[in-house]
Amino acid sequence: MSNSTRPVLPHDVRIIDTTLRDGSHAMAHRFTETQVRETVRALDAAGIEWIEVSHGDGVGGSSFNYGFSGTDETTLVAAAREEARQARIAVLLVPGIGTVDDLKRAHDAGAEMVRVATHCTEADVSPQHFAAARELGMETAGFLMMAHKTDPEYLAKQARIMVDAGCHAPYVTDSAGALLMHEAKARFEALVAEVGDEAYVGYHGHQNLAFGVANSVIAQEVGVKYIDGSLCALGAGAGNSPTEVLAAVFSRLGIDTGLDAGLLLDAAEEVVRPYLPRWPKMDRNAIVQGWSGVYSSFLLHAERAAERYKVPAHAILRRCGELGYVGGQEDMIIDVALALAEEQAA
Amino acid sequence: MSNSTRPVLPHDVRIIDTTLRDGSHAMAHRFTETQVRETVRALDAAGIEWIEVSHGDGVGGSSFNYGFSGTDETTLVAAAREEARQARIAVLLVPGIGTVDDLKRAHDAGAEMVRVATHCTEADVSPQHFAAARELGMETAGFLMMAHKTDPEYLAKQARIMVDAGCHAPYVTDSAGALLMHEAKARFEALVAEVGDEAYVGYHGHQNLAFGVANSVIAQEVGVKYIDGSLCALGAGAGNSPTEVLAAVFSRLGIDTGLDAGLLLDAAEEVVRPYLPRWPKMDRNAIVQGWSGVYSSFLLHAERAAERYKVPAHAILRRCGELGYVGGQEDMIIDVALALAEEQAA
């Protein structure tokens, strides 16, 4: 599929807000329609172009394995669409969790972009989803998750697969918040070199080692155009790069984002903060995720297993890192907890 | 005074922990002797060489203007000294708040380093304190606070004044957490060029714009040797660069700090977290401090004034930034709050 139709960007960089999708992990997937409406209204007023709304694990994520949604995601997408005056709504789709039918339902409810997420070495499961999305006239982005798990050159080849399949913007997706600055930069440069003439490159960061914002600045410097954030950093692990900090920092740097940083600070403080179950933070569990390279959304699963099997969550996470588990292997967390409990008892 | 006696460093970089000094701001200066003993024991076991213990505003800081200490600082320094097996104790001294007599008392209680802090353009008030410290046989460091307020070249000349007066390590002290990466790097390079042959250069960061850890990595790359952190980021504003994150990141980078990152993660989680009044965070007030360049320890003062005069704390902080207030002008916060209250009423 030709990709000559990549969207025109009105600003130097496109900040995509994922409070209502990655934040869903931190909310145990219990966003209410009211919370979604108020958050969309505030983001829209501050100039955010794209707002991602889904179960944390994407459309169709509501399940026993990933956690059931409090409110049906189609209802939430439709509510978001209704509130947005200039902003548009994106959804996440993880092949294997979400299907093309789920995507069509989200599109019918008003979603105009899909971000298809695969493990960083498995881009070859994404083409049918990009094709379906482009058929529907949607914009597309592609998440190469756990991007620390492969080298820059291989990651760029995976981005190439996505772009050839119709992806407008493959992402360096640092799901574990594990990428140090030089590691992130090498990946950004490799993707920009590989696909930069036809597509945009994106960066999705987490704060587990405190580099989400720093890596975003580096990303913009080397030609990355899509950068993700969440209000109050609401997201898996230690949270995402805070959207309000990205806006303040890019304003200081003189980079045009089209955003009103003051309004985003108000949105974080007055709209999102009141419903936060807890402020995302670099506590031991989150730091261990970044340090050992463990998928961010494993955090709540590990904490629940820790409580149930009386072993420390940080030990579970460190073992998951040693064993190299990736997104989709959430069920192994219980096995790890059981093994640690047995070792403890021995 | 000759400075040929600069200390020999056993590791690539010297991480100095300031939980028990900068953290004092976040604790409203109410550290107990038990908290100090337990924190020192944990830091010492993890390999930290220097632990700073003082009122947040340094020796002699206990006062109406800066807040009274819960426990006399001499008691806390002596307790810290008693617990430390290999670590040594540092104190902060802000000329105009602390005196040479305060320094002598701290030295008698066991402090072996003093960090003399001045506004970034006022190093000329520091020489007598460096002279007194060196007379006492103490190691010395010098804080050039609010380092974003002057350019790299001028800051380097101020560092030169300190080094000529006997300072072993002048610091780029980012009191407001305002320095973006290129701004921090330019200051590190200027100081290393100016004094790097005779002294070490230091960096003290805050997380208001999320750059404390990133700037620490850049600092080490360009020759900075002293880097400050706090457990759980406990400190003024959005907190300091977390010591446990610095340890984890430098271990990933293969830089020798002499620290056990796992023990520091445990220290943060099991010793400091239980006594945190609140986890330091990038909330609106803290981000505005970094964005507008306002002294980090203004935060609690502004929040108290906000409550008393019914005006938003972030508005007070933003006004303080516009008016260019610096450390030592805490009394102006009330004036700002009163002015805003009048404007609100008008």
Coordinates of N, CA, C and O in Angstrom, one line a residue, chain A residues 121-238:
Chain A
T121 N 9.7 -7.0 17.8 CA 10.2 -7.9 16.8 C 9.1 -8.6 16.0 O 9.4 -9.5 15.2
E122 N 7.9 -8.2 16.2 CA 6.7 -8.9 15.6 C 5.8 -8.0 14.8 O 4.6 -8.2 14.7
A123 N 6.4 -7.1 14.1 CA 5.7 -6.1 13.3 C 4.9 -6.9 12.2 O 3.9 -6.4 11.7
D124 N 5.3 -8.1 11.9 CA 4.6 -8.9 10.8 C 3.2 -9.3 11.2 O 2.5 -9.9 10.3
V125 N 2.8 -9.1 12.4 CA 1.4 -9.4 12.7 C 0.5 -8.2 12.5 O -0.7 -8.3 12.7
S126 N 1.1 -7.1 12.1 CA 0.3 -5.8 12.0 C -0.3 -5.5 10.7 O -1.3 -4.7 10.6
P127 N 0.2 -6.0 9.5 CA -0.3 -5.5 8.2 C -1.8 -5.5 8.0 O -2.3 -4.6 7.5
Q128 N -2.4 -6.6 8.4 CA -3.9 -6.7 8.1 C -4.6 -5.6 8.8 O -5.6 -5.1 8.4
H129 N -4.1 -5.2 10.0 CA -4.8 -4.2 10.8 C -4.6 -2.8 10.2 O -5.5 -2.0 10.2
F130 N -3.4 -2.6 9.7 CA -3.1 -1.3 9.0 C -4.0 -1.2 7.7 O -4.6 -0.2 7.4
A131 N -4.1 -2.3 7.0 CA -4.9 -2.3 5.8 C -6.3 -2.0 6.1 O -7.0 -1.2 5.5
A132 N -6.9 -2.7 7.2 CA -8.3 -2.5 7.5 C -8.5 -1.0 7.9 O -9.5 -0.4 7.6
A133 N -7.5 -0.5 8.7 CA -7.7 0.9 9.1 C -7.7 1.9 8.0 O -8.5 2.8 7.9
R134 N -6.7 1.7 7.0 CA -6.7 2.6 5.9 C -7.9 2.4 5.0 O -8.4 3.5 4.5
E135 N -8.4 1.2 4.9 CA -9.7 1.0 4.2 C -10.8 1.9 4.8 O -11.7 2.5 4.1
L136 N -10.8 2.0 6.1 CA -11.8 2.8 6.9 C -11.5 4.3 6.8 O -12.2 5.1 7.3
G137 N -10.4 4.7 6.2 CA -10.0 6.1 6.1 C -9.3 6.6 7.3 O -9.3 7.8 7.5
M138 N -8.9 5.7 8.2 CA -8.3 6.2 9.5 C -6.8 6.5 9.3 O -6.1 6.0 8.5
E139 N -6.3 7.4 10.2 CA -4.9 7.6 10.3 C -4.4 6.4 11.1 O -5.1 5.8 11.9
T140 N -3.1 6.2 11.0 CA -2.5 5.0 11.6 C -1.1 5.4 12.3 O -0.4 6.2 11.8
A141 N -0.9 4.7 13.4 CA 0.4 4.7 14.0 C 0.8 3.3 14.4 O -0.2 2.4 14.5
G142 N 2.0 2.9 14.6 CA 2.4 1.6 15.0 C 3.4 1.6 16.1 O 4.4 2.3 16.1
F143 N 3.0 0.9 17.2 CA 3.8 0.8 18.4 C 4.8 -0.4 18.3 O 4.3 -1.5 18.2
L144 N 6.1 -0.2 18.3 CA 7.0 -1.3 18.5 C 7.4 -1.3 19.9 O 8.3 -0.6 20.4
M145 N 6.7 -2.2 20.7 CA 6.7 -2.2 22.1 C 8.0 -2.8 22.6 O 8.6 -3.6 22.0
M146 N 8.4 -2.4 23.9 CA 9.6 -3.0 24.5 C 10.8 -2.7 23.6 O 11.6 -3.6 23.4
A147 N 10.9 -1.5 23.1 CA 11.9 -1.2 22.0 C 13.3 -1.4 22.5 O 14.2 -1.4 21.7
H148 N 13.5 -1.5 23.9 CA 14.9 -1.8 24.4 C 15.3 -3.2 24.1 O 16.5 -3.5 24.2
K149 N 14.4 -4.1 23.7 CA 14.7 -5.5 23.5 C 15.4 -5.8 22.2 O 15.8 -7.0 22.0
T150 N 15.5 -4.9 21.3 CA 16.2 -5.2 20.1 C 17.1 -4.0 19.7 O 16.9 -2.9 20.3
D151 N 18.0 -4.2 18.8 CA 18.9 -3.1 18.5 C 18.3 -2.1 17.5 O 17.2 -2.4 16.8
P152 N 18.8 -0.9 17.3 CA 18.3 0.1 16.5 C 18.0 -0.4 15.0 O 17.0 -0.1 14.5
E153 N 19.0 -1.1 14.5 CA 18.8 -1.5 13.0 C 17.7 -2.4 12.9 O 16.9 -2.3 11.9
Y154 N 17.6 -3.4 13.7 CA 16.5 -4.4 13.6 C 15.1 -3.7 13.8 O 14.1 -3.9 13.1
L155 N 15.1 -2.7 14.8 CA 13.9 -2.0 15.1 C 13.4 -1.2 13.8 O 12.3 -1.1 13.5
A156 N 14.4 -0.6 13.2 CA 14.1 0.2 12.0 C 13.5 -0.7 10.9 O 12.6 -0.3 10.1
K157 N 14.0 -2.0 10.8 CA 13.5 -2.9 9.8 C 12.0 -3.2 10.1 O 11.2 -3.4 9.2
Q158 N 11.7 -3.4 11.4 CA 10.4 -3.6 11.8 C 9.5 -2.4 11.5 O 8.3 -2.6 11.1
A159 N 10.0 -1.2 11.7 CA 9.2 0.0 11.3 C 9.0 0.0 9.8 O 7.9 0.4 9.4
R160 N 9.9 -0.5 9.1 CA 9.7 -0.6 7.6 C 8.6 -1.5 7.2 O 7.7 -1.1 6.4
I161 N 8.5 -2.6 7.9 CA 7.3 -3.5 7.7 C 6.0 -2.8 7.9 O 5.1 -2.9 7.1
M162 N 5.9 -2.0 9.0 CA 4.7 -1.3 9.4 C 4.4 -0.2 8.3 O 3.3 -0.1 7.8
V163 N 5.4 0.5 7.9 CA 5.2 1.6 7.0 C 4.7 1.0 5.6 O 3.8 1.5 5.0
D164 N 5.4 0.0 5.2 CA 5.0 -0.7 3.9 C 3.6 -1.2 4.0 O 2.9 -1.3 2.9
A165 N 3.1 -1.5 5.2 CA 1.7 -2.0 5.3 C 0.7 -0.8 5.5 O -0.5 -1.1 5.6
G166 N 1.2 0.4 5.5 CA 0.2 1.5 5.6 C 0.2 2.3 6.9 O -0.6 3.1 7.1
C167 N 1.3 2.1 7.6 CA 1.4 2.9 8.9 C 2.0 4.3 8.7 O 3.1 4.4 8.1
H168 N 1.3 5.3 9.2 CA 1.8 6.7 9.0 C 2.9 7.0 9.9 O 3.7 7.9 9.7
A169 N 3.0 6.3 11.1 CA 4.0 6.7 12.1 C 4.3 5.5 13.0 O 3.7 5.3 14.0
P170 N 5.4 4.8 12.7 CA 5.9 3.8 13.6 C 6.6 4.5 14.8 O 7.2 5.5 14.7
Y171 N 6.4 3.9 16.0 CA 6.9 4.4 17.2 C 8.0 3.6 17.9 O 7.9 2.4 17.9
V172 N 9.0 4.3 18.4 CA 9.8 3.7 19.4 C 9.1 3.7 20.7 O 8.8 4.8 21.3
T173 N 8.6 2.6 21.1 CA 7.7 2.5 22.3 C 8.4 1.9 23.4 O 8.8 0.7 23.4
D174 N 8.8 2.7 24.4 CA 9.6 2.3 25.5 C 8.7 1.8 26.7 O 8.6 2.5 27.7
S175 N 8.1 0.7 26.5 CA 7.0 0.2 27.4 C 7.5 0.0 28.8 O 6.8 0.0 29.7
A176 N 8.8 -0.2 29.0 CA 9.4 -0.5 30.3 C 10.0 0.7 30.9 O 10.5 0.7 32.0
G177 N 10.0 1.8 30.1 CA 10.7 3.0 30.6 C 12.2 2.7 30.8 O 12.8 3.2 31.8
A178 N 12.8 1.9 30.0 CA 14.1 1.3 30.2 C 15.2 2.0 29.3 O 16.4 1.8 29.6
L179 N 14.8 2.8 28.3 CA 15.7 3.3 27.4 C 16.5 4.5 28.0 O 15.9 5.6 28.3
L180 N 17.8 4.4 28.1 CA 18.7 5.5 28.5 C 18.7 6.4 27.3 O 18.4 6.1 26.2
M181 N 19.3 7.6 27.5 CA 19.2 8.6 26.4 C 19.9 8.2 25.2 O 19.4 8.4 24.1
H182 N 21.1 7.6 25.3 CA 21.8 7.3 24.1 C 21.2 6.1 23.4 O 21.2 6.0 22.1
E183 N 20.5 5.2 24.1 CA 19.8 4.1 23.6 C 18.6 4.6 22.8 O 18.2 4.1 21.7
A184 N 17.9 5.5 23.4 CA 16.7 6.1 22.7 C 17.1 6.8 21.5 O 16.5 6.6 20.4
K185 N 18.1 7.6 21.6 CA 18.6 8.4 20.4 C 18.9 7.5 19.2 O 18.6 7.8 18.1
A186 N 19.7 6.5 19.5 CA 20.1 5.6 18.4 C 18.9 5.0 17.7 O 18.9 4.8 16.5
R187 N 17.8 4.6 18.5 CA 16.6 4.1 17.9 C 15.9 5.1 17.1 O 15.4 4.9 16.0
F188 N 15.8 6.3 17.6 CA 15.1 7.4 16.9 C 15.8 7.6 15.5 O 15.2 7.7 14.5
E189 N 17.1 7.7 15.6 CA 17.9 8.0 14.4 C 17.7 6.9 13.3 O 17.6 7.1 12.1
A190 N 17.7 5.7 13.8 CA 17.6 4.5 12.9 C 16.3 4.5 12.2 O 16.2 4.3 11.0
L191 N 15.2 4.8 13.0 CA 13.9 4.8 12.4 C 13.7 6.0 11.4 O 13.1 5.9 10.3
V192 N 14.2 7.2 11.8 CA 14.1 8.4 10.9 C 14.9 8.1 9.6 O 14.4 8.4 8.5
A193 N 16.0 7.5 9.7 CA 16.8 7.1 8.5 C 16.1 6.1 7.6 O 16.1 6.3 6.4
E194 N 15.4 5.2 8.2 CA 14.8 4.1 7.5 C 13.4 4.6 6.8 O 13.2 4.2 5.7
V195 N 12.6 5.3 7.6 CA 11.2 5.6 7.0 C 10.9 7.1 7.0 O 9.8 7.4 6.6
G196 N 11.9 7.9 7.4 CA 11.6 9.3 7.6 C 11.1 10.1 6.3 O 10.5 11.1 6.4
D197 N 11.4 9.5 5.2 CA 10.9 10.2 4.0 C 9.5 10.0 3.7 O 8.8 10.8 3.0
E198 N 9.0 8.9 4.2 CA 7.6 8.5 3.8 C 6.6 8.7 5.0 O 5.4 8.8 4.8
A199 N 7.2 8.5 6.2 CA 6.3 8.4 7.4 C 6.9 9.3 8.5 O 8.0 9.8 8.3
Y200 N 6.1 9.4 9.5 CA 6.7 10.1 10.7 C 7.1 9.1 11.7 O 6.7 7.9 11.7
V201 N 8.1 9.5 12.6 CA 8.5 8.5 13.6 C 7.9 9.1 15.0 O 7.8 10.3 15.2
G202 N 7.5 8.1 15.8 CA 6.9 8.5 17.1 C 7.8 8.0 18.3 O 8.6 7.1 18.1
Y203 N 7.5 8.6 19.4 CA 8.1 8.1 20.7 C 7.1 8.1 21.8 O 6.4 9.1 22.0
H204 N 7.0 7.0 22.5 CA 6.1 6.8 23.6 C 7.0 6.4 24.8 O 7.6 5.3 24.8
G205 N 7.1 7.3 25.8 CA 8.0 7.0 26.9 C 7.3 6.8 28.2 O 6.2 7.2 28.5
H206 N 8.0 6.1 29.1 CA 7.6 6.0 30.5 C 8.7 6.5 31.4 O 9.9 6.6 31.0
Q207 N 8.3 6.9 32.6 CA 9.2 7.6 33.5 C 9.9 6.7 34.5 O 10.5 7.2 35.5
N208 N 10.0 5.4 34.3 CA 10.5 4.5 35.3 C 11.9 4.8 35.7 O 12.3 4.6 36.8
L209 N 12.8 5.3 34.8 CA 14.1 5.8 35.1 C 14.2 7.3 34.9 O 15.3 7.8 34.8
A210 N 13.1 8.0 34.8 CA 13.0 9.4 34.8 C 13.5 10.0 33.4 O 13.8 11.2 33.4
F211 N 13.4 9.2 32.3 CA 13.9 9.8 31.1 C 12.8 10.1 30.0 O 13.1 10.4 28.9
G212 N 11.5 10.0 30.4 CA 10.4 10.2 29.4 C 10.5 11.5 28.8 O 10.4 11.7 27.6
V213 N 10.7 12.6 29.6 CA 10.7 13.9 29.1 C 12.0 14.2 28.3 O 12.1 14.8 27.2
A214 N 13.1 13.8 28.9 CA 14.5 14.0 28.3 C 14.5 13.3 27.0 O 15.0 13.9 26.0
N215 N 14.1 12.1 26.9 CA 14.1 11.4 25.6 C 13.1 12.1 24.6 O 13.4 12.0 23.4
S216 N 12.1 12.7 25.1 CA 11.2 13.4 24.2 C 11.9 14.6 23.5 O 11.7 14.9 22.3
V217 N 12.7 15.3 24.3 CA 13.4 16.4 23.8 C 14.4 16.0 22.8 O 14.6 16.5 21.7
I218 N 15.1 14.9 23.1 CA 16.1 14.3 22.1 C 15.4 13.9 20.9 O 15.9 14.1 19.8
A219 N 14.2 13.2 21.0 CA 13.5 12.8 19.9 C 13.2 13.9 18.9 O 13.4 13.8 17.7
Q220 N 12.7 15.0 19.5 CA 12.3 16.1 18.6 C 13.5 16.7 17.9 O 13.5 17.0 16.7
E221 N 14.7 16.7 18.6 CA 15.9 17.2 18.0 C 16.3 16.4 16.8 O 16.9 16.9 15.9
V222 N 16.1 15.1 16.8 CA 16.5 14.2 15.7 C 15.4 13.9 14.7 O 15.6 13.0 13.9
G223 N 14.3 14.6 14.8 CA 13.3 14.4 13.7 C 12.1 13.6 14.0 O 11.3 13.4 13.2
V224 N 11.9 13.2 15.3 CA 10.7 12.5 15.7 C 9.6 13.5 15.7 O 9.8 14.6 16.2
K225 N 8.4 13.1 15.2 CA 7.3 14.1 15.1 C 6.1 13.8 16.0 O 5.3 14.7 16.2
Y226 N 5.9 12.5 16.4 CA 4.8 12.2 17.3 C 5.4 11.9 18.6 O 6.2 11.0 18.7
I227 N 4.9 12.5 19.7 CA 5.4 12.3 21.0 C 4.2 12.1 21.9 O 3.3 13.0 21.9
D228 N 4.2 11.1 22.7 CA 3.1 10.8 23.6 C 3.3 11.3 25.0 O 4.4 11.4 25.5
G229 N 2.2 11.7 25.6 CA 2.2 12.1 27.0 C 0.9 11.8 27.7 O -0.1 11.4 27.0
S230 N 0.9 11.9 29.0 CA -0.4 11.7 29.8 C -0.4 12.8 30.9 O 0.6 13.1 31.5
L231 N -1.6 13.3 31.1 CA -1.7 14.3 32.2 C -1.4 13.6 33.5 O -1.8 12.4 33.8
C232 N -0.7 14.3 34.4 CA -0.2 13.8 35.7 C 0.6 12.5 35.5 O 0.7 11.7 36.4
A233 N 1.1 12.3 34.3 CA 1.8 11.1 34.0 C 1.0 9.8 34.1 O 1.5 8.7 34.0
L234 N -0.3 9.9 34.2 CA -1.2 8.8 34.4 C -0.9 7.7 33.3 O -1.2 7.9 32.2
G235 N -0.4 6.6 33.8 CA -0.1 5.5 32.9 C 0.5 4.4 33.6 O 0.7 4.4 34.8
A236 N 0.9 3.3 32.9 CA 1.5 2.1 33.5 C 2.9 2.5 34.1 O 3.5 3.5 33.7
G237 N 3.3 1.6 35.0 CA 4.6 1.8 35.6 C 4.7 3.1 36.4 O 3.9 3.4 37.2
A238 N 5.8 3.8 36.2 CA 6.0 5.1 36.8 C 5.2 6.2 36.1 O 5.4 7.4 36.4

